Amino acid sequence: METQDAVAALAALAQETRLEIFRLLVAAGATGLPAGKIGEHLGLPSATLAFHLKELKHAGLVTFTRQGRSLIYAAVYHRMNALLGYLTENCCQGNPAACGLPAPRKEPA
Amino acid sequence: METQDAVAALAALAQETRLEIFRLLVAAGATGLPAGKIGEHLGLPSATLAFHLKELKHAGLVTFTRQGRSLIYAAVYHRMNALLGYLTENCCQGNPAACGLPAPRKEPA
DNA sequence: TCCATATCTCCATTCATATGGAAATATAAT
DNA sequence: ATTATATTTCCATATGAATGGAGATATGGA
């Protein structure tokens, strides 16, 4: 992952509402959640929700597929993985132990 | 680490200049770097540099100590560690393997 | 076709962030 | 004391992000 992409992903997650959306989608797993359910869970007006989903989508952290009239959103794990890889490689002295982490498996995505 | 702190740390790193400052400090290791050297490396006007250092400091990602008339800045590794811990725990289904990572050692800081 | 549902786009408004010149503060040296 | 160095704070400005109402678009069902 390049620095530009890392900045985009970090910016997408650096907002309470969006971080909560992402966490909810992670918890929902591979099946994902329709936009409506997300808004319901977090009590968000539709326009606000759409705005944040667009940001996450733009950063590559979520995708969606249509199912009837619902759009089902899901977390993109490999993107999160790539972000964690970037951070451990670039912000832990190339030595993850410096940040208390075990050796990372080389970023695949 | 709480969600609030994670958002603050993410926001601090979600900016190209600040991410570069932090990476530079990580590379510099425990001895750190005087503010002036950082600005020199990255070609930043002093006011801009001071602004970003304040943001990083506020997020707990850097500290500084005075040495003569220089302020020596250094990366706070345990904070980065805590952020990575938060992300793997909360954004990888509580299952780091979902993000291609080995099991994390429990966040100590 | 007509209506209901799910979600988005448009827009105005508000608030926060980023940038950098200029002046202020702190330390050191002569 | 005075001057030089290192860095910060102050301030104005420009740019971008967040919020949410209202209307547009897409799909499915009667």
Short mmCIF file of N, CA, C and O in Angstrom, two decimals, chain A residues 11-104:
data_model
loop_
_atom_site.label_atom_id
_atom_site.label_comp_id
_atom_site.label_asym_id
_atom_site.label_seq_id
_atom_site.Cartn_x
_atom_site.Cartn_y
_atom_site.Cartn_z
N ALA A 11 -7.92 8.64 6.90
CA ALA A 11 -8.89 9.73 6.95
C ALA A 11 -10.31 9.19 7.00
O ALA A 11 -11.17 9.74 7.70
N ALA A 12 -10.55 8.12 6.28
CA ALA A 12 -11.91 7.54 6.27
C ALA A 12 -12.28 7.04 7.66
O ALA A 12 -13.43 7.17 8.09
N LEU A 13 -11.31 6.48 8.37
CA LEU A 13 -11.60 5.91 9.69
C LEU A 13 -11.47 6.93 10.81
O LEU A 13 -11.90 6.67 11.94
N ALA A 14 -10.93 8.08 10.51
CA ALA A 14 -10.66 9.09 11.54
C ALA A 14 -11.87 9.95 11.82
O ALA A 14 -11.77 11.17 11.96
N GLN A 15 -13.02 9.34 11.87
CA GLN A 15 -14.25 10.07 12.10
C GLN A 15 -15.18 9.13 12.84
O GLN A 15 -15.45 8.02 12.37
N GLU A 16 -15.65 9.57 13.98
CA GLU A 16 -16.38 8.68 14.88
C GLU A 16 -17.51 7.91 14.17
O GLU A 16 -17.60 6.69 14.28
N THR A 17 -18.35 8.64 13.46
CA THR A 17 -19.48 7.98 12.80
C THR A 17 -19.00 6.92 11.81
O THR A 17 -19.51 5.80 11.78
N ARG A 18 -17.99 7.29 11.01
CA ARG A 18 -17.51 6.33 10.01
C ARG A 18 -16.84 5.14 10.66
O ARG A 18 -17.00 4.00 10.21
N LEU A 19 -16.09 5.37 11.73
CA LEU A 19 -15.43 4.26 12.41
C LEU A 19 -16.49 3.31 12.95
O LEU A 19 -16.36 2.09 12.87
N GLU A 20 -17.59 3.88 13.45
CA GLU A 20 -18.66 3.03 13.96
C GLU A 20 -19.33 2.24 12.85
O GLU A 20 -19.66 1.07 13.02
N ILE A 21 -19.53 2.90 11.72
CA ILE A 21 -20.11 2.19 10.58
C ILE A 21 -19.21 1.02 10.19
O ILE A 21 -19.67 -0.11 10.01
N PHE A 22 -17.92 1.30 10.12
CA PHE A 22 -16.99 0.25 9.71
C PHE A 22 -16.97 -0.89 10.72
O PHE A 22 -17.01 -2.07 10.35
N ARG A 23 -16.94 -0.56 11.99
CA ARG A 23 -16.95 -1.60 13.02
C ARG A 23 -18.21 -2.46 12.93
O ARG A 23 -18.16 -3.67 13.11
N LEU A 24 -19.33 -1.79 12.66
CA LEU A 24 -20.60 -2.51 12.53
C LEU A 24 -20.51 -3.48 11.36
O LEU A 24 -20.96 -4.64 11.46
N LEU A 25 -19.94 -3.05 10.26
CA LEU A 25 -19.83 -3.91 9.08
C LEU A 25 -18.86 -5.06 9.32
O LEU A 25 -19.07 -6.18 8.85
N VAL A 26 -17.79 -4.77 10.07
CA VAL A 26 -16.85 -5.84 10.41
C VAL A 26 -17.57 -6.88 11.25
O VAL A 26 -17.47 -8.09 11.00
N ALA A 27 -18.35 -6.40 12.21
CA ALA A 27 -19.09 -7.32 13.08
C ALA A 27 -20.13 -8.10 12.28
O ALA A 27 -20.42 -9.26 12.58
N ALA A 28 -20.68 -7.47 11.25
CA ALA A 28 -21.71 -8.13 10.44
C ALA A 28 -21.12 -9.24 9.58
O ALA A 28 -21.84 -10.13 9.12
N GLY A 29 -19.81 -9.18 9.36
CA GLY A 29 -19.17 -10.24 8.59
C GLY A 29 -19.40 -10.15 7.10
O GLY A 29 -19.84 -9.11 6.58
N ALA A 30 -19.12 -11.24 6.42
CA ALA A 30 -19.10 -11.27 4.96
C ALA A 30 -20.46 -10.99 4.34
O ALA A 30 -20.55 -10.50 3.20
N THR A 31 -21.53 -11.30 5.05
CA THR A 31 -22.87 -11.07 4.49
C THR A 31 -23.21 -9.59 4.40
O THR A 31 -24.02 -9.20 3.57
N GLY A 32 -22.61 -8.79 5.26
CA GLY A 32 -22.84 -7.35 5.19
C GLY A 32 -24.18 -6.92 5.75
O GLY A 32 -24.88 -7.71 6.39
N LEU A 33 -24.51 -5.67 5.54
CA LEU A 33 -25.75 -5.08 6.05
C LEU A 33 -26.30 -4.09 5.02
O LEU A 33 -25.54 -3.36 4.40
N PRO A 34 -27.64 -4.04 4.88
CA PRO A 34 -28.24 -3.02 4.02
C PRO A 34 -28.08 -1.65 4.66
O PRO A 34 -28.10 -1.53 5.90
N ALA A 35 -27.92 -0.64 3.82
CA ALA A 35 -27.71 0.72 4.30
C ALA A 35 -28.73 1.11 5.37
O ALA A 35 -28.38 1.68 6.40
N GLY A 36 -29.98 0.77 5.12
CA GLY A 36 -31.04 1.11 6.06
C GLY A 36 -30.77 0.61 7.47
O GLY A 36 -30.97 1.33 8.45
N LYS A 37 -30.32 -0.63 7.57
CA LYS A 37 -30.04 -1.22 8.89
C LYS A 37 -28.91 -0.47 9.59
O LYS A 37 -28.94 -0.28 10.80
N ILE A 38 -27.93 -0.06 8.81
CA ILE A 38 -26.82 0.69 9.40
C ILE A 38 -27.33 1.99 10.00
O ILE A 38 -27.05 2.32 11.15
N GLY A 39 -28.13 2.71 9.22
CA GLY A 39 -28.68 3.97 9.68
C GLY A 39 -29.55 3.79 10.92
O GLY A 39 -29.55 4.62 11.82
N GLU A 40 -30.26 2.67 10.94
CA GLU A 40 -31.15 2.36 12.05
C GLU A 40 -30.32 2.14 13.32
O GLU A 40 -30.58 2.75 14.36
N HIS A 41 -29.30 1.30 13.19
CA HIS A 41 -28.41 0.99 14.31
C HIS A 41 -27.80 2.25 14.91
O HIS A 41 -27.67 2.38 16.11
N LEU A 42 -27.37 3.17 14.04
CA LEU A 42 -26.61 4.31 14.51
C LEU A 42 -27.44 5.58 14.59
O LEU A 42 -26.94 6.63 15.00
N GLY A 43 -28.72 5.51 14.19
CA GLY A 43 -29.58 6.68 14.29
C GLY A 43 -29.14 7.82 13.40
O GLY A 43 -29.05 8.97 13.85
N LEU A 44 -28.88 7.52 12.14
CA LEU A 44 -28.39 8.54 11.21
C LEU A 44 -29.43 8.88 10.15
O LEU A 44 -30.06 7.98 9.59
N PRO A 45 -29.59 10.18 9.84
CA PRO A 45 -30.43 10.57 8.72
C PRO A 45 -29.84 10.03 7.43
O PRO A 45 -28.61 9.91 7.31
N SER A 46 -30.70 9.74 6.46
CA SER A 46 -30.23 9.05 5.25
C SER A 46 -29.14 9.81 4.51
O SER A 46 -28.19 9.22 4.01
N ALA A 47 -29.26 11.14 4.45
CA ALA A 47 -28.26 11.91 3.72
C ALA A 47 -26.90 11.82 4.39
O ALA A 47 -25.87 11.67 3.72
N THR A 48 -26.91 11.89 5.72
CA THR A 48 -25.65 11.80 6.46
C THR A 48 -25.02 10.42 6.26
O THR A 48 -23.82 10.30 5.99
N LEU A 49 -25.84 9.40 6.37
CA LEU A 49 -25.34 8.04 6.18
C LEU A 49 -24.73 7.88 4.79
O LEU A 49 -23.62 7.37 4.65
N ALA A 50 -25.44 8.33 3.78
CA ALA A 50 -24.96 8.19 2.39
C ALA A 50 -23.62 8.88 2.23
O ALA A 50 -22.72 8.36 1.57
N PHE A 51 -23.50 10.05 2.85
CA PHE A 51 -22.24 10.79 2.76
C PHE A 51 -21.08 9.96 3.33
O PHE A 51 -20.04 9.81 2.68
N HIS A 52 -21.27 9.40 4.50
CA HIS A 52 -20.19 8.65 5.13
C HIS A 52 -19.90 7.35 4.39
O HIS A 52 -18.74 6.94 4.27
N LEU A 53 -20.94 6.70 3.89
CA LEU A 53 -20.72 5.46 3.14
C LEU A 53 -19.91 5.76 1.88
O LEU A 53 -19.03 4.98 1.50
N LYS A 54 -20.18 6.91 1.29
CA LYS A 54 -19.43 7.27 0.10
C LYS A 54 -17.96 7.46 0.42
O LYS A 54 -17.08 7.03 -0.34
N GLU A 55 -17.69 8.09 1.54
CA GLU A 55 -16.30 8.29 1.96
C GLU A 55 -15.58 6.95 2.16
O GLU A 55 -14.46 6.77 1.70
N LEU A 56 -16.24 6.04 2.85
CA LEU A 56 -15.64 4.73 3.12
C LEU A 56 -15.42 3.96 1.82
O LEU A 56 -14.40 3.30 1.63
N LYS A 57 -16.39 4.08 0.93
CA LYS A 57 -16.32 3.39 -0.35
C LYS A 57 -15.15 3.96 -1.15
O LYS A 57 -14.34 3.23 -1.72
N HIS A 58 -15.04 5.29 -1.14
CA HIS A 58 -13.99 5.97 -1.87
C HIS A 58 -12.60 5.56 -1.36
O HIS A 58 -11.64 5.49 -2.12
N ALA A 59 -12.50 5.27 -0.08
CA ALA A 59 -11.23 4.86 0.50
C ALA A 59 -11.00 3.36 0.30
O ALA A 59 -9.98 2.82 0.72
N GLY A 60 -11.96 2.69 -0.31
CA GLY A 60 -11.81 1.26 -0.57
C GLY A 60 -12.06 0.37 0.62
O GLY A 60 -11.76 -0.82 0.59
N LEU A 61 -12.64 0.92 1.68
CA LEU A 61 -12.84 0.13 2.90
C LEU A 61 -14.17 -0.60 2.93
O LEU A 61 -14.37 -1.48 3.76
N VAL A 62 -15.11 -0.21 2.09
CA VAL A 62 -16.37 -0.95 1.99
C VAL A 62 -16.75 -1.10 0.50
O VAL A 62 -16.28 -0.34 -0.35
N THR A 63 -17.55 -2.10 0.24
CA THR A 63 -18.17 -2.25 -1.08
C THR A 63 -19.64 -2.52 -0.86
O THR A 63 -20.07 -2.73 0.28
N PHE A 64 -20.40 -2.56 -1.94
CA PHE A 64 -21.82 -2.87 -1.79
C PHE A 64 -22.29 -3.61 -3.02
O PHE A 64 -21.66 -3.56 -4.08
N THR A 65 -23.38 -4.32 -2.84
CA THR A 65 -24.02 -4.99 -3.96
C THR A 65 -25.51 -4.75 -3.80
O THR A 65 -26.00 -4.65 -2.67
N ARG A 66 -26.19 -4.58 -4.91
CA ARG A 66 -27.63 -4.37 -4.82
C ARG A 66 -28.34 -5.70 -4.61
O ARG A 66 -27.93 -6.73 -5.15
N GLN A 67 -29.37 -5.66 -3.84
CA GLN A 67 -30.19 -6.85 -3.62
C GLN A 67 -31.62 -6.34 -3.50
O GLN A 67 -32.01 -5.83 -2.46
N GLY A 68 -32.34 -6.46 -4.59
CA GLY A 68 -33.67 -5.87 -4.63
C GLY A 68 -33.51 -4.38 -4.55
O GLY A 68 -32.68 -3.79 -5.25
N ARG A 69 -34.26 -3.72 -3.67
CA ARG A 69 -34.04 -2.27 -3.59
C ARG A 69 -33.05 -1.87 -2.52
O ARG A 69 -32.78 -0.69 -2.32
N SER A 70 -32.52 -2.86 -1.84
CA SER A 70 -31.51 -2.56 -0.81
C SER A 70 -30.10 -2.61 -1.38
O SER A 70 -29.82 -3.38 -2.29
N LEU A 71 -29.23 -1.78 -0.82
CA LEU A 71 -27.82 -1.88 -1.15
C LEU A 71 -27.13 -2.48 0.07
O LEU A 71 -27.20 -1.92 1.16
N ILE A 72 -26.51 -3.61 -0.13
CA ILE A 72 -25.87 -4.33 0.96
C ILE A 72 -24.40 -3.94 1.04
O ILE A 72 -23.65 -4.20 0.11
N TYR A 73 -24.02 -3.32 2.13
CA TYR A 73 -22.63 -2.90 2.31
C TYR A 73 -21.85 -3.93 3.11
O TYR A 73 -22.40 -4.58 4.01
N ALA A 74 -20.59 -4.06 2.76
CA ALA A 74 -19.73 -4.99 3.49
C ALA A 74 -18.32 -4.42 3.61
O ALA A 74 -17.86 -3.67 2.74
N ALA A 75 -17.63 -4.77 4.70
CA ALA A 75 -16.26 -4.33 4.94
C ALA A 75 -15.32 -5.04 3.97
O ALA A 75 -15.54 -6.19 3.62
N VAL A 76 -14.30 -4.32 3.53
CA VAL A 76 -13.28 -4.92 2.65
C VAL A 76 -12.07 -5.24 3.52
O VAL A 76 -11.24 -4.37 3.80
N TYR A 77 -11.96 -6.49 3.94
CA TYR A 77 -10.93 -6.87 4.89
C TYR A 77 -9.51 -6.68 4.36
O TYR A 77 -8.63 -6.23 5.08
N HIS A 78 -9.32 -7.04 3.11
CA HIS A 78 -7.94 -6.98 2.62
C HIS A 78 -7.42 -5.55 2.60
O HIS A 78 -6.22 -5.31 2.71
N ARG A 79 -8.35 -4.60 2.54
CA ARG A 79 -7.93 -3.20 2.56
C ARG A 79 -7.46 -2.81 3.96
O ARG A 79 -6.47 -2.12 4.14
N MET A 80 -8.22 -3.27 4.94
CA MET A 80 -7.84 -3.03 6.33
C MET A 80 -6.49 -3.69 6.60
O MET A 80 -5.62 -3.12 7.25
N ASN A 81 -6.35 -4.87 6.10
CA ASN A 81 -5.10 -5.61 6.24
C ASN A 81 -3.94 -4.81 5.66
O ASN A 81 -2.89 -4.66 6.30
N ALA A 82 -4.15 -4.27 4.46
CA ALA A 82 -3.10 -3.50 3.81
C ALA A 82 -2.74 -2.28 4.64
O ALA A 82 -1.57 -1.92 4.77
N LEU A 83 -3.74 -1.66 5.24
CA LEU A 83 -3.48 -0.49 6.08
C LEU A 83 -2.64 -0.88 7.29
O LEU A 83 -1.63 -0.24 7.60
N LEU A 84 -3.03 -1.97 7.96
CA LEU A 84 -2.26 -2.42 9.12
C LEU A 84 -0.84 -2.78 8.70
O LEU A 84 0.11 -2.51 9.42
N GLY A 85 -0.71 -3.38 7.53
CA GLY A 85 0.63 -3.70 7.02
C GLY A 85 1.46 -2.45 6.82
O GLY A 85 2.62 -2.39 7.25
N TYR A 86 0.84 -1.45 6.22
CA TYR A 86 1.56 -0.19 5.99
C TYR A 86 2.03 0.40 7.32
O TYR A 86 3.18 0.80 7.46
N LEU A 87 1.12 0.45 8.28
CA LEU A 87 1.45 1.06 9.56
C LEU A 87 2.55 0.30 10.30
O LEU A 87 3.47 0.91 10.84
N THR A 88 2.48 -1.02 10.29
CA THR A 88 3.53 -1.77 11.00
C THR A 88 4.87 -1.62 10.28
O THR A 88 5.91 -1.48 10.94
N GLU A 89 4.85 -1.61 8.97
CA GLU A 89 6.11 -1.48 8.24
C GLU A 89 6.72 -0.10 8.33
O GLU A 89 7.92 0.06 8.40
N ASN A 90 5.87 0.94 8.29
CA ASN A 90 6.38 2.29 8.18
C ASN A 90 6.40 3.07 9.47
O ASN A 90 7.05 4.11 9.56
N CYS A 91 5.68 2.60 10.44
CA CYS A 91 5.56 3.38 11.67
C CYS A 91 6.02 2.60 12.89
O CYS A 91 5.74 2.99 14.01
N CYS A 92 6.71 1.49 12.68
CA CYS A 92 7.23 0.71 13.79
C CYS A 92 8.68 0.38 13.52
O CYS A 92 9.16 -0.71 13.81
N GLN A 93 9.39 1.32 12.94
CA GLN A 93 10.83 1.14 12.69
C GLN A 93 11.12 -0.07 11.82
O GLN A 93 12.18 -0.64 11.91
N GLY A 94 10.17 -0.47 10.98
CA GLY A 94 10.34 -1.67 10.18
C GLY A 94 10.51 -2.87 11.08
O GLY A 94 10.79 -3.98 10.66
N ASN A 95 10.28 -2.62 12.34
CA ASN A 95 10.50 -3.63 13.36
C ASN A 95 9.28 -3.64 14.27
O ASN A 95 9.21 -2.90 15.23
N PRO A 96 8.32 -4.45 13.92
CA PRO A 96 7.02 -4.43 14.61
C PRO A 96 7.15 -4.60 16.12
O PRO A 96 6.31 -4.13 16.86
N ALA A 97 8.21 -5.28 16.52
CA ALA A 97 8.37 -5.48 17.96
C ALA A 97 8.48 -4.13 18.68
O ALA A 97 8.10 -4.00 19.84
N ALA A 98 8.95 -3.12 17.93
CA ALA A 98 9.06 -1.79 18.51
C ALA A 98 7.69 -1.29 18.94
O ALA A 98 7.57 -0.45 19.82
N CYS A 99 6.65 -1.82 18.30
CA CYS A 99 5.29 -1.45 18.68
C CYS A 99 4.60 -2.59 19.39
O CYS A 99 3.37 -2.66 19.42
N GLY A 100 5.38 -3.55 19.90
CA GLY A 100 4.79 -4.62 20.70
C GLY A 100 4.03 -5.65 19.88
O GLY A 100 3.21 -6.39 20.41
N LEU A 101 4.33 -5.68 18.58
CA LEU A 101 3.59 -6.61 17.72
C LEU A 101 4.48 -7.77 17.28
O LEU A 101 5.69 -7.62 17.19
N PRO A 102 3.84 -8.90 17.00
CA PRO A 102 4.58 -10.02 16.43
C PRO A 102 4.86 -9.72 14.95
O PRO A 102 4.27 -8.82 14.39
N ALA A 103 5.79 -10.44 14.34
CA ALA A 103 6.13 -10.19 12.94
C ALA A 103 4.89 -10.33 12.06
O ALA A 103 4.14 -11.29 12.17
N PRO A 104 4.67 -9.34 11.18
CA PRO A 104 3.48 -9.39 10.35
C PRO A 104 3.76 -10.25 9.13
O PRO A 104 4.87 -10.30 8.64
#
